[in-house]
Every structure is written in C-alpha cells, then in structure tokens.
PDB file of C-alpha atoms in Angstrom:
ATOM      1  CA  MET A 159     -27.322  11.420  -0.267  1.00 61.00           C
ATOM      2  CA  GLU A 160     -27.169  13.775  -3.199  1.00 72.00           C
ATOM      3  CA  LEU A 161     -23.657  12.787  -4.265  1.00 72.00           C
ATOM      4  CA  LEU A 162     -24.783   9.201  -4.950  1.00 76.00           C
ATOM      5  CA  ASP A 163     -27.019  10.502  -7.741  1.00 75.00           C
ATOM      6  CA  TYR A 164     -23.938  11.021  -9.918  1.00 79.00           C
ATOM      7  CA  ALA A 165     -22.426   8.048 -11.717  1.00 83.00           C
ATOM      8  CA  PHE A 166     -18.869   9.381 -11.520  1.00 82.00           C
ATOM      9  CA  VAL A 167     -19.130   9.670  -7.722  1.00 83.00           C
ATOM     10  CA  GLN A 168     -20.459   6.121  -7.469  1.00 88.00           C
ATOM     11  CA  ARG A 169     -17.485   4.896  -9.472  1.00 88.00           C
ATOM     12  CA  ALA A 170     -15.075   6.962  -7.388  1.00 87.00           C
ATOM     13  CA  LEU A 171     -16.510   5.647  -4.100  1.00 90.00           C
ATOM     14  CA  LEU A 172     -16.287   2.034  -5.282  1.00 91.00           C
ATOM     15  CA  ALA A 173     -12.685   2.586  -6.359  1.00 90.00           C
ATOM     16  CA  ALA A 174     -11.962   4.289  -3.019  1.00 90.00           C
ATOM     17  CA  VAL A 175     -13.266   1.322  -1.023  1.00 93.00           C
ATOM     18  CA  LEU A 176     -11.143  -1.094  -3.064  1.00 93.00           C
ATOM     19  CA  VAL A 177      -8.079   1.096  -2.582  1.00 92.00           C
ATOM     20  CA  GLY A 178      -8.777   1.342   1.150  1.00 92.00           C
ATOM     21  CA  VAL A 179      -8.777  -2.449   1.399  1.00 94.00           C
ATOM     22  CA  THR A 180      -5.869  -3.322  -0.878  1.00 94.00           C
ATOM     23  CA  ALA A 181      -3.268  -0.687   0.038  1.00 93.00           C
ATOM     24  CA  PRO A 182      -2.999  -1.539   3.778  1.00 93.00           C
ATOM     25  CA  ALA A 183      -3.395  -5.271   3.003  1.00 93.00           C
ATOM     26  CA  VAL A 184      -0.146  -5.143   1.012  1.00 94.00           C
ATOM     27  CA  GLY A 185       1.445  -2.435   3.127  1.00 92.00           C
ATOM     28  CA  ILE A 186       1.505  -4.569   6.263  1.00 92.00           C
ATOM     29  CA  TYR A 187       3.955  -6.963   4.606  1.00 92.00           C
ATOM     30  CA  LEU A 188       6.085  -4.107   3.251  1.00 91.00           C
ATOM     31  CA  VAL A 189       6.285  -2.539   6.721  1.00 89.00           C
ATOM     32  CA  GLN A 190       7.338  -5.869   8.239  1.00 87.00           C
ATOM     33  CA  ARG A 191      10.015  -6.232   5.529  1.00 85.00           C
ATOM     34  CA  ARG A 192      11.208  -2.643   6.112  1.00 84.00           C
ATOM     35  CA  GLN A 193      10.369  -1.763   2.520  1.00 82.00           C
ATOM     36  CA  ALA A 194       7.891   0.972   3.298  1.00 80.00           C
ATOM     37  CA  LEU A 195       8.969   3.117   0.343  1.00 80.00           C
ATOM     38  CA  MET A 196       8.554   0.380  -2.285  1.00 85.00           C
ATOM     39  CA  GLY A 197       5.147   1.773  -3.244  1.00 84.00           C
ATOM     40  CA  ASP A 198       6.682   5.166  -3.920  1.00 85.00           C
ATOM     41  CA  GLY A 199       9.288   3.659  -6.248  1.00 88.00           C
ATOM     42  CA  LEU A 200       6.706   1.564  -8.068  1.00 90.00           C
ATOM     43  CA  GLY A 201       4.577   4.669  -8.507  1.00 89.00           C
ATOM     44  CA  HIS A 202       7.442   6.275 -10.416  1.00 90.00           C
ATOM     45  CA  VAL A 203       7.818   3.190 -12.607  1.00 91.00           C
ATOM     46  CA  ALA A 204       4.070   3.007 -13.267  1.00 92.00           C
ATOM     47  CA  MET A 205       4.232   6.457 -14.863  1.00 91.00           C
ATOM     48  CA  THR A 206       5.942   4.860 -17.866  1.00 92.00           C
ATOM     49  CA  GLY A 207       2.914   2.562 -18.275  1.00 92.00           C
ATOM     50  CA  VAL A 208       0.515   5.482 -18.004  1.00 90.00           C
ATOM     51  CA  GLY A 209       2.473   7.393 -20.653  1.00 89.00           C
ATOM     52  CA  LEU A 210       2.562   4.384 -22.963  1.00 91.00           C
ATOM     53  CA  GLY A 211      -1.181   3.897 -22.520  1.00 89.00           C
ATOM     54  CA  VAL A 212      -1.868   7.500 -23.512  1.00 87.00           C
ATOM     55  CA  LEU A 213       0.619   7.371 -26.398  1.00 88.00           C
ATOM     56  CA  LEU A 214      -0.689   4.080 -27.819  1.00 88.00           C
ATOM     57  CA  ASN A 215      -4.345   4.871 -27.080  1.00 86.00           C
ATOM     58  CA  ALA A 216      -4.548   1.824 -24.777  1.00 88.00           C
ATOM     59  CA  SER A 217      -5.883   1.489 -21.228  1.00 87.00           C
ATOM     60  CA  PRO A 218      -3.476   3.388 -18.928  1.00 87.00           C
ATOM     61  CA  VAL A 219      -4.504   1.207 -15.976  1.00 88.00           C
ATOM     62  CA  TRP A 220      -3.634  -2.084 -17.676  1.00 92.00           C
ATOM     63  CA  MET A 221      -0.499  -0.655 -19.278  1.00 93.00           C
ATOM     64  CA  ALA A 222       0.636   0.761 -15.931  1.00 92.00           C
ATOM     65  CA  THR A 223      -0.020  -2.644 -14.346  1.00 93.00           C
ATOM     66  CA  ALA A 224       2.178  -4.408 -16.887  1.00 94.00           C
ATOM     67  CA  VAL A 225       5.033  -1.917 -16.570  1.00 94.00           C
ATOM     68  CA  SER A 226       4.910  -1.712 -12.760  1.00 93.00           C
ATOM     69  CA  VAL A 227       4.890  -5.530 -12.485  1.00 94.00           C
ATOM     70  CA  LEU A 228       7.971  -5.607 -14.718  1.00 94.00           C
ATOM     71  CA  GLY A 229       9.521  -2.923 -12.518  1.00 91.00           C
ATOM     72  CA  ALA A 230       8.748  -4.967  -9.394  1.00 91.00           C
ATOM     73  CA  VAL A 231      10.494  -7.997 -10.897  1.00 91.00           C
ATOM     74  CA  LEU A 232      13.538  -5.855 -11.760  1.00 89.00           C
ATOM     75  CA  MET A 233      13.569  -4.463  -8.209  1.00 86.00           C
ATOM     76  CA  GLU A 234      13.688  -7.953  -6.749  1.00 84.00           C
ATOM     77  CA  LEU A 235      16.426  -9.020  -9.156  1.00 84.00           C
ATOM     78  CA  ILE A 236      18.456  -5.956  -8.170  1.00 82.00           C
ATOM     79  CA  ARG A 237      17.884  -6.749  -4.505  1.00 78.00           C
ATOM     80  CA  TRP A 238      19.093 -10.342  -5.014  1.00 79.00           C
ATOM     81  CA  TYR A 239      22.095  -9.741  -7.259  1.00 77.00           C
ATOM     82  CA  GLY A 240      22.996  -6.050  -7.054  1.00 67.00           C
ATOM     83  CA  ARG A 241      24.085  -5.825  -3.451  1.00 61.00           C
ATOM     84  CA  THR A 242      27.008  -3.454  -4.028  1.00 53.00           C
ATOM     85  CA  ARG A 243      25.469  -0.837  -6.343  1.00 59.00           C
ATOM     86  CA  GLY A 244      21.818  -1.776  -6.000  1.00 60.00           C
ATOM     87  CA  ASP A 245      20.772   1.623  -4.640  1.00 72.00           C
ATOM     88  CA  ILE A 246      22.073   3.389  -7.751  1.00 78.00           C
ATOM     89  CA  ALA A 247      20.314   0.916 -10.052  1.00 75.00           C
ATOM     90  CA  LEU A 248      17.046   1.391  -8.178  1.00 79.00           C
ATOM     91  CA  ALA A 249      17.367   5.174  -8.366  1.00 82.00           C
ATOM     92  CA  MET A 250      17.841   5.018 -12.128  1.00 85.00           C
ATOM     93  CA  LEU A 251      14.857   2.666 -12.440  1.00 84.00           C
ATOM     94  CA  PHE A 252      12.568   4.929 -10.391  1.00 86.00           C
ATOM     95  CA  TYR A 253      13.479   8.273 -11.894  1.00 87.00           C
ATOM     96  CA  GLY A 254      13.852   6.849 -15.382  1.00 90.00           C
ATOM     97  CA  GLY A 255      10.322   5.492 -15.085  1.00 89.00           C
ATOM     98  CA  MET A 256       8.956   8.893 -14.122  1.00 88.00           C
ATOM     99  CA  ALA A 257      10.884  10.654 -16.897  1.00 91.00           C
ATOM    100  CA  CYS A 258       9.695   8.177 -19.546  1.00 91.00           C
ATOM    101  CA  GLY A 259       6.098   8.602 -18.425  1.00 88.00           C
ATOM    102  CA  VAL A 260       6.255  12.384 -18.706  1.00 86.00           C
ATOM    103  CA  MET A 261       7.925  12.139 -22.117  1.00 89.00           C
ATOM    104  CA  PHE A 262       5.394   9.636 -23.509  1.00 89.00           C
ATOM    105  CA  ILE A 263       2.424  11.704 -22.348  1.00 85.00           C
ATOM    106  CA  ASN A 264       3.819  14.834 -23.967  1.00 85.00           C
ATOM    107  CA  LEU A 265       4.488  12.954 -27.230  1.00 86.00           C
ATOM    108  CA  ALA A 266       0.907  11.654 -27.368  1.00 83.00           C
ATOM    109  CA  PRO A 267      -1.501  13.655 -29.595  1.00 81.00           C
ATOM    110  CA  THR A 268      -4.067  13.779 -26.784  1.00 72.00           C
ATOM    111  CA  GLY A 269      -1.515  14.101 -23.970  1.00 65.00           C
ATOM    112  CA  SER A 270      -1.372  17.138 -21.685  1.00 66.00           C
ATOM    113  CA  ASN A 271      -0.308  18.210 -18.221  1.00 65.00           C
ATOM    114  CA  ALA A 272      -3.909  17.686 -17.109  1.00 63.00           C
ATOM    115  CA  ASN A 273      -3.578  13.985 -17.954  1.00 66.00           C
ATOM    116  CA  LEU A 274      -0.381  13.838 -15.931  1.00 76.00           C
ATOM    117  CA  THR A 275      -1.803  15.596 -12.871  1.00 78.00           C
ATOM    118  CA  SER A 276      -4.824  13.296 -12.618  1.00 79.00           C
ATOM    119  CA  TYR A 277      -2.560  10.247 -12.433  1.00 82.00           C
ATOM    120  CA  LEU A 278      -0.012  11.793 -10.100  1.00 84.00           C
ATOM    121  CA  PHE A 279      -2.467  13.101  -7.501  1.00 83.00           C
ATOM    122  CA  GLY A 280      -5.773  11.369  -8.243  1.00 81.00           C
ATOM    123  CA  SER A 281      -9.009  12.705  -9.713  1.00 79.00           C
ATOM    124  CA  LEU A 282     -12.639  11.794  -9.017  1.00 73.00           C
ATOM    125  CA  SER A 283     -14.061  12.821 -12.374  1.00 74.00           C
ATOM    126  CA  THR A 284     -11.616  10.722 -14.433  1.00 76.00           C
ATOM    127  CA  VAL A 285     -12.571   7.321 -12.986  1.00 82.00           C
ATOM    128  CA  SER A 286     -14.313   5.643 -15.926  1.00 83.00           C
ATOM    129  CA  GLN A 287     -16.355   2.445 -16.016  1.00 87.00           C
ATOM    130  CA  SER A 288     -13.470   0.613 -17.692  1.00 86.00           C
ATOM    131  CA  ASP A 289     -11.182   1.828 -14.903  1.00 84.00           C
ATOM    132  CA  VAL A 290     -13.582   0.462 -12.289  1.00 89.00           C
ATOM    133  CA  THR A 291     -13.682  -2.920 -14.034  1.00 91.00           C
ATOM    134  CA  ALA A 292      -9.884  -3.076 -14.126  1.00 89.00           C
ATOM    135  CA  ILE A 293      -9.608  -1.939 -10.495  1.00 90.00           C
ATOM    136  CA  CYS A 294     -12.107  -4.601  -9.359  1.00 92.00           C
ATOM    137  CA  LEU A 295     -10.183  -7.387 -11.116  1.00 93.00           C
ATOM    138  CA  LEU A 296      -6.810  -6.209  -9.839  1.00 92.00           C
ATOM    139  CA  ALA A 297      -8.132  -5.687  -6.297  1.00 92.00           C
ATOM    140  CA  GLY A 298      -9.527  -9.224  -6.330  1.00 94.00           C
ATOM    141  CA  PHE A 299      -6.032 -10.530  -7.122  1.00 94.00           C
ATOM    142  CA  VAL A 300      -4.495  -8.481  -4.296  1.00 94.00           C
ATOM    143  CA  VAL A 301      -7.038  -9.658  -1.712  1.00 93.00           C
ATOM    144  CA  LEU A 302      -6.660 -13.276  -2.832  1.00 95.00           C
ATOM    145  CA  VAL A 303      -2.874 -13.144  -2.391  1.00 93.00           C
ATOM    146  CA  THR A 304      -2.723 -11.146   0.843  1.00 93.00           C
ATOM    147  CA  LEU A 305      -5.359 -13.259   2.606  1.00 92.00           C
ATOM    148  CA  GLY A 306      -4.846 -16.656   0.985  1.00 91.00           C
ATOM    149  CA  LEU A 307      -1.077 -16.660   1.563  1.00 91.00           C
ATOM    150  CA  ARG A 308      -1.004 -14.557   4.720  1.00 89.00           C
ATOM    151  CA  ARG A 309       0.822 -17.163   6.846  1.00 91.00           C
ATOM    152  CA  GLN A 310       3.557 -17.713   4.281  1.00 92.00           C
ATOM    153  CA  LEU A 311       3.971 -14.010   3.494  1.00 91.00           C
ATOM    154  CA  PHE A 312       4.051 -13.180   7.201  1.00 90.00           C
ATOM    155  CA  ALA A 313       6.736 -15.789   7.864  1.00 90.00           C
ATOM    156  CA  VAL A 314       8.944 -14.503   5.038  1.00 90.00           C
ATOM    157  CA  SER A 315       8.407 -10.882   6.081  1.00 88.00           C
ATOM    158  CA  GLN A 316       9.471 -11.621   9.660  1.00 86.00           C
ATOM    159  CA  ASP A 317      12.534 -13.808   9.104  1.00 85.00           C
ATOM    160  CA  GLU A 318      13.659 -14.953   5.647  1.00 86.00           C
ATOM    161  CA  GLU A 319      16.268 -17.365   6.984  1.00 87.00           C
ATOM    162  CA  PHE A 320      13.800 -19.106   9.291  1.00 88.00           C
ATOM    163  CA  ALA A 321      11.239 -19.282   6.473  1.00 87.00           C
ATOM    164  CA  ARG A 322      13.854 -20.803   4.164  1.00 89.00           C
ATOM    165  CA  VAL A 323      14.766 -23.446   6.766  1.00 90.00           C
ATOM    166  CA  THR A 324      11.103 -24.433   7.098  1.00 89.00           C
ATOM    167  CA  GLY A 325      10.968 -25.115   3.354  1.00 89.00           C
ATOM    168  CA  LEU A 326       9.078 -22.027   2.134  1.00 90.00           C
ATOM    169  CA  PRO A 327       9.966 -20.749  -1.373  1.00 92.00           C
ATOM    170  CA  VAL A 328      11.337 -17.456  -0.066  1.00 89.00           C
ATOM    171  CA  ARG A 329      12.357 -15.927  -3.392  1.00 89.00           C
ATOM    172  CA  ALA A 330       9.058 -16.788  -5.021  1.00 91.00           C
ATOM    173  CA  LEU A 331       7.124 -15.281  -2.102  1.00 92.00           C
ATOM    174  CA  ASN A 332       9.288 -12.142  -2.144  1.00 90.00           C
ATOM    175  CA  LEU A 333       8.636 -11.787  -5.854  1.00 92.00           C
ATOM    176  CA  LEU A 334       4.906 -12.305  -5.332  1.00 92.00           C
ATOM    177  CA  THR A 335       4.876  -9.605  -2.641  1.00 91.00           C
ATOM    178  CA  ALA A 336       6.606  -7.164  -4.982  1.00 91.00           C
ATOM    179  CA  VAL A 337       4.216  -7.967  -7.837  1.00 93.00           C
ATOM    180  CA  THR A 338       1.208  -7.572  -5.528  1.00 94.00           C
ATOM    181  CA  ALA A 339       2.539  -4.193  -4.406  1.00 92.00           C
ATOM    182  CA  ALA A 340       2.889  -3.175  -8.064  1.00 92.00           C
ATOM    183  CA  VAL A 341      -0.710  -4.171  -8.774  1.00 93.00           C
ATOM    184  CA  THR A 342      -1.865  -2.221  -5.718  1.00 92.00           C
ATOM    185  CA  VAL A 343      -0.149   0.917  -6.988  1.00 92.00           C
ATOM    186  CA  THR A 344      -2.149   0.775 -10.210  1.00 89.00           C
ATOM    187  CA  VAL A 345      -5.347   0.035  -8.288  1.00 88.00           C
ATOM    188  CA  ALA A 346      -4.854   3.184  -6.233  1.00 87.00           C
ATOM    189  CA  MET A 347      -3.518   5.621  -8.817  1.00 87.00           C
ATOM    190  CA  ARG A 348      -6.914   6.899 -10.000  1.00 82.00           C
ATOM    191  CA  VAL A 349      -8.057   7.768  -6.466  1.00 84.00           C
ATOM    192  CA  VAL A 350      -4.927   8.619  -4.482  1.00 87.00           C
ATOM    193  CA  GLY A 351      -2.396   9.261  -7.246  1.00 86.00           C
ATOM    194  CA  LEU A 352       0.933   7.611  -7.996  1.00 87.00           C
ATOM    195  CA  LEU A 353       2.946  10.024  -5.848  1.00 83.00           C
ATOM    196  CA  LEU A 354       0.802   9.534  -2.735  1.00 87.00           C
ATOM    197  CA  VAL A 355      -0.164   5.863  -2.839  1.00 88.00           C
ATOM    198  CA  SER A 356       2.793   4.800  -0.689  1.00 89.00           C
ATOM    199  CA  ALA A 357       1.354   6.761   2.238  1.00 91.00           C
ATOM    200  CA  LEU A 358      -1.873   4.750   2.095  1.00 91.00           C
ATOM    201  CA  MET A 359       0.143   1.526   2.125  1.00 92.00           C
ATOM    202  CA  VAL A 360       2.218   2.460   5.160  1.00 93.00           C
ATOM    203  CA  VAL A 361       0.482   4.983   7.432  1.00 94.00           C
ATOM    204  CA  PRO A 362      -2.692   2.941   8.219  1.00 94.00           C
ATOM    205  CA  VAL A 363      -0.447   0.021   9.219  1.00 93.00           C
ATOM    206  CA  ALA A 364       1.681   2.274  11.422  1.00 92.00           C
ATOM    207  CA  ALA A 365      -1.491   3.700  12.980  1.00 92.00           C
ATOM    208  CA  ALA A 366      -2.904   0.235  13.703  1.00 92.00           C
ATOM    209  CA  GLN A 367       0.372  -0.825  15.314  1.00 90.00           C
ATOM    210  CA  GLN A 368      -0.152   1.852  17.954  1.00 88.00           C
ATOM    211  CA  LEU A 369      -3.056  -0.154  19.357  1.00 85.00           C
ATOM    212  CA  THR A 370      -2.140  -3.805  18.878  1.00 84.00           C
ATOM    213  CA  ARG A 371       0.772  -6.213  18.547  1.00 77.00           C
ATOM    214  CA  SER A 372      -1.167  -9.038  16.875  1.00 85.00           C
ATOM    215  CA  PHE A 373      -0.722  -9.423  13.122  1.00 88.00           C
ATOM    216  CA  ALA A 374      -4.388 -10.303  12.548  1.00 90.00           C
ATOM    217  CA  ALA A 375      -5.652  -7.348  14.596  1.00 91.00           C
ATOM    218  CA  THR A 376      -3.186  -4.968  12.931  1.00 92.00           C
ATOM    219  CA  PHE A 377      -4.318  -6.196   9.511  1.00 93.00           C
ATOM    220  CA  ALA A 378      -8.014  -5.683  10.343  1.00 94.00           C
ATOM    221  CA  ILE A 379      -7.568  -2.250  11.937  1.00 94.00           C
ATOM    222  CA  ALA A 380      -5.297  -1.033   9.108  1.00 94.00           C
ATOM    223  CA  VAL A 381      -7.871  -2.049   6.485  1.00 95.00           C
ATOM    224  CA  ALA A 382     -10.647  -0.383   8.511  1.00 95.00           C
ATOM    225  CA  ILE A 383      -8.609   2.822   8.675  1.00 95.00           C
ATOM    226  CA  GLY A 384      -7.868   2.602   4.949  1.00 94.00           C
ATOM    227  CA  VAL A 385     -11.515   2.228   3.980  1.00 95.00           C
ATOM    228  CA  THR A 386     -12.607   5.011   6.359  1.00 95.00           C
ATOM    229  CA  VAL A 387     -10.087   7.580   5.125  1.00 94.00           C
ATOM    230  CA  THR A 388     -10.569   6.800   1.429  1.00 93.00           C
ATOM    231  CA  ILE A 389     -14.337   7.174   1.687  1.00 93.00           C
ATOM    232  CA  GLY A 390     -13.961  10.267   3.887  1.00 93.00           C
ATOM    233  CA  GLY A 391     -11.436  11.802   1.510  1.00 92.00           C
ATOM    234  CA  THR A 392     -13.579  11.095  -1.547  1.00 90.00           C
ATOM    235  CA  VAL A 393     -16.689  12.636   0.022  1.00 91.00           C
ATOM    236  CA  THR A 394     -14.718  15.645   1.262  1.00 91.00           C
ATOM    237  CA  SER A 395     -13.202  16.099  -2.184  1.00 88.00           C
ATOM    238  CA  TYR A 396     -16.663  16.178  -3.753  1.00 86.00           C
ATOM    239  CA  TYR A 397     -18.148  18.727  -1.350  1.00 88.00           C
ATOM    240  CA  GLN A 398     -15.095  20.955  -0.843  1.00 88.00           C
ATOM    241  CA  ASP A 399     -13.578  20.697  -4.355  1.00 84.00           C
ATOM    242  CA  VAL A 400     -10.149  19.674  -3.043  1.00 86.00           C
ATOM    243  CA  PRO A 401      -7.737  17.063  -4.462  1.00 86.00           C
ATOM    244  CA  PRO A 402      -8.849  13.556  -3.356  1.00 86.00           C
ATOM    245  CA  GLY A 403      -5.359  12.102  -3.037  1.00 87.00           C
ATOM    246  CA  ALA A 404      -4.036  14.858  -0.785  1.00 90.00           C
ATOM    247  CA  THR A 405      -7.224  14.808   1.305  1.00 91.00           C
ATOM    248  CA  ILE A 406      -7.031  11.051   1.824  1.00 92.00           C
ATOM    249  CA  VAL A 407      -3.374  11.189   2.859  1.00 92.00           C
ATOM    250  CA  LEU A 408      -3.971  14.058   5.299  1.00 94.00           C
ATOM    251  CA  LEU A 409      -6.880  12.151   6.860  1.00 94.00           C
ATOM    252  CA  THR A 410      -4.642   9.090   7.147  1.00 94.00           C
ATOM    253  CA  ILE A 411      -1.947  11.076   8.939  1.00 95.00           C
ATOM    254  CA  GLY A 412      -4.628  12.563  11.197  1.00 94.00           C
ATOM    255  CA  ALA A 413      -5.790   9.044  12.093  1.00 93.00           C
ATOM    256  CA  PHE A 414      -2.194   8.070  12.905  1.00 93.00           C
ATOM    257  CA  LEU A 415      -1.744  11.081  15.208  1.00 93.00           C
ATOM    258  CA  ALA A 416      -5.073  10.433  16.943  1.00 92.00           C
ATOM    259  CA  LEU A 417      -4.305   6.758  17.577  1.00 90.00           C
ATOM    260  CA  THR A 418      -0.793   7.601  18.744  1.00 89.00           C
ATOM    261  CA  ALA A 419      -2.237  10.014  21.309  1.00 88.00           C
ATOM    262  CA  LEU A 420      -4.748   7.359  22.379  1.00 85.00           C
ATOM    263  CA  ALA A 421      -2.183   4.564  22.626  1.00 79.00           C
ATOM    264  CA  ALA A 422      -0.043   6.102  25.389  1.00 75.00           C
ATOM    265  CA  PRO A 423      -2.753   6.300  28.091  1.00 77.00           C
ATOM    266  CA  LEU A 424      -4.056   2.860  27.095  1.00 72.00           C
ATOM    267  CA  ALA A 425      -0.576   1.380  27.518  1.00 67.00           C
ATOM    268  CA  ARG A 426      -0.207   3.011  30.942  1.00 72.00           C
ATOM    269  CA  ARG A 427      -3.620   1.711  31.995  1.00 74.00           C
ATOM    270  CA  ARG A 428      -2.728  -1.840  30.931  1.00 68.00           C
ATOM    271  CA  ALA A 429       0.584  -1.598  32.792  1.00 68.00           C
ATOM    272  CA  ARG A 430      -1.159  -0.458  35.991  1.00 72.00           C
ATOM    273  CA  ALA A 431      -3.738  -3.238  35.702  1.00 71.00           C
ATOM    274  CA  LEU A 432      -0.988  -5.818  35.180  1.00 72.00           C
ATOM    275  CA  ALA A 433       0.974  -4.505  38.153  1.00 73.00           C
ATOM    276  CA  ALA A 434      -2.118  -4.593  40.361  1.00 74.00           C
ATOM    277  CA  ALA A 435      -2.936  -8.173  39.321  1.00 72.00           C
ATOM    278  CA  ARG A 436       0.602  -9.477  39.999  1.00 67.00           C
ATOM    279  CA  PRO A 437       0.959 -11.053  43.453  1.00 63.00           C
ATOM    280  CA  ALA A 438       3.385  -9.350  45.824  1.00 55.00           C
ATOM    281  CA  GLY A 439       6.909 -10.685  45.589  1.00 54.00           C
ATOM    282  CA  ASP A 440       6.596 -11.966  42.006  1.00 52.00           C
ATOM    283  CA  PRO A 441       9.521 -11.092  39.761  1.00 53.00           C
ATOM    284  CA  ALA A 442       8.989  -8.346  37.217  1.00 50.00           C
ATOM    285  CA  GLU A 443       7.534  -9.524  33.928  1.00 47.00           C
ATOM    286  CA  CYS A 444       9.973  -9.946  31.097  1.00 47.00           C
ATOM    287  CA  VAL A 445       9.168  -7.385  28.421  1.00 47.00           C
ATOM    288  CA  ILE A 446       8.682  -8.893  24.957  1.00 44.00           C
ATOM    289  CA  PRO A 447       9.478  -6.611  21.999  1.00 50.00           C
ATOM    290  CA  ALA A 448       6.473  -5.358  20.066  1.00 49.00           C
ATOM    291  CA  GLY A 449       5.294  -7.736  17.391  1.00 47.00           C
ATOM    292  CA  ARG A 450       7.084 -10.821  18.800  1.00 47.00           C
ATOM    293  CA  GLY A 451       5.946 -13.553  21.131  1.00 43.00           C
ATOM    294  CA  ALA A 452       7.969 -15.531  23.639  1.00 40.00           C
ATOM    295  CA  ASP A 453       8.974 -18.069  20.982  1.00 44.00           C
ATOM    296  CA  GLY A 454       9.272 -15.730  17.998  1.00 45.00           C
ATOM    297  CA  PRO A 455       6.963 -13.549  15.912  1.00 47.00           C
ATOM    298  CA  VAL A 456       3.334 -13.307  16.899  1.00 47.00           C
ATOM    299  CA  GLY A 457       1.287 -15.656  14.687  1.00 49.00           C
ATOM    300  CA  VAL A 458      -1.225 -14.691  12.073  1.00 55.00           C
TER     301      VAL A 458
END
C-alpha cells in the first residue's frame, strides 16, 4: 500500500492501533461504573498539561500525562469527600483545565491555534517518533492494568460494597482505574483528540454489549471494534483529507448502529430456539438482567 511508504503514516497507524486497544479496555470498566463521561472530563484537564508542555518546551504527551493523572486523583478525592458539592468542584476542575491549557498555549512563543486544534481533534502529521515512544510505554501500562487486574477491577465496578466485604482494596482500585483512564486519554489525544477520546472509550463497549452479556466477550469485541475503527479512520483520513478524530468517532457510532440493528433479530432467533427446545408444560424461564448471572454479575 502506498500510504505505508510514508513514515508519518506508519507512526499514525501504530498509534491508532494502540489507541484502539487501550480506549475500550479502560472504557469497559468506566461503563460498568456508570462513569462514561470521565474520559471527557480528563480530556479537559489534560489540556493544561499540553499547554504547559508547549510553554516550557517539554513533551506535551508526558506533561499531559502528569497533569491528567493529578486530575484523576483529584476527581477521586472529590468523589470520596465532596458528596454535597462535588459536581460544582468537578465542573471547575474540568473547565479550569481547558482554560489553563488555552492560556498556556497562547503565552508560549511557539504556541498557536494550530497547536491547539491538533490536540483537541487529532492530527496524523503531528505524530512524532517521540510521541510514538511515549504512547507505546503508556499503552503498555494500560494493557498491563486492565488485563492483569481484570477480575479485581470488574468486581469493584459491579458492586463496591460486595468487593469491600471480600477484602479487595476498593479505594485503591478505584484510584487505579481513574489513573489508567487518565493515561489512556493522553495515549489517544494525538490520534482522536482530547475532545473526542471519551467516545472511543464508551461507544465500542456499548456496541459490543448489543451482542453479548459476558464480560470477557464484551471486552474482546469492544477492543476489536476499537482497533478496526481507528485503523479505518486513519486510512480514510489519509486518502480523503478529513480530520482523523471525527472520522474515527463517526465510524464508531456507525458500528454501534449496525450492531444494534443486528442484535434485535439475533435475540428473537435465540428466543424462538429456546422456546422450541423447552418441553411442553415447563414453566417460563426466569429472565436474568443483562450482564448478571443467577448468583450475581457474570464472571470475567
């Protein structure tokens, strides 16, 4: 393929694959915890790190990682201790982070609106070799956490009280989930953009849930969707000269709509097959809510 002859496209495709793996891998826990918009908030906070990186002539990726991790810790502290006015504190954190990022970039001698746009919405041509190195290291951390601690993170995401009774360090695992989400935001910002990364965390998971109730199957299908749409969006962006972040998100939503349309007839077919296999006179099967087994949440 002609596009693979260009080094910047090779870097962009590698970054896209890593984003396609890491975003849904973290997003599945955020969806279970009903914190689907955490990625959006962390994207606002990460803008401060990007602005500081440009202002101080440091790596924006590493600076954004440090600031977004700090923001994730503050979010968890607000969630634990700021129950009454926590929503206001979070709003100030998110929008203050975005405002500081814009201000820092404009104060930098080399800062411009072009710098800002590439981080907000993604850009293929700006993915440098140092960015790829940072993305690879950060993605390795995300995969290690989301796979190595999947049973513990799943248990906490489903029922914190039950997880606490079983002896799991619930607060530490919640904090680790938030930090991992923050790292994922910075992994994805070069390809998808800070304002759109939350969609790649959530929509592939929602699409996978249309087909399966098992955590393991949902995880695998969500990652497969993520990788497919990020590669497809990157290639489309190269050939059609369209923004990569917006293209990837639109492809992700298209995948969700397609799987939703496919899920309804599949569910009806399974119901008919189950009804036909049930002996006459048997009582109707008890319906178990999606995502839960007879004795609690479906296992990993």
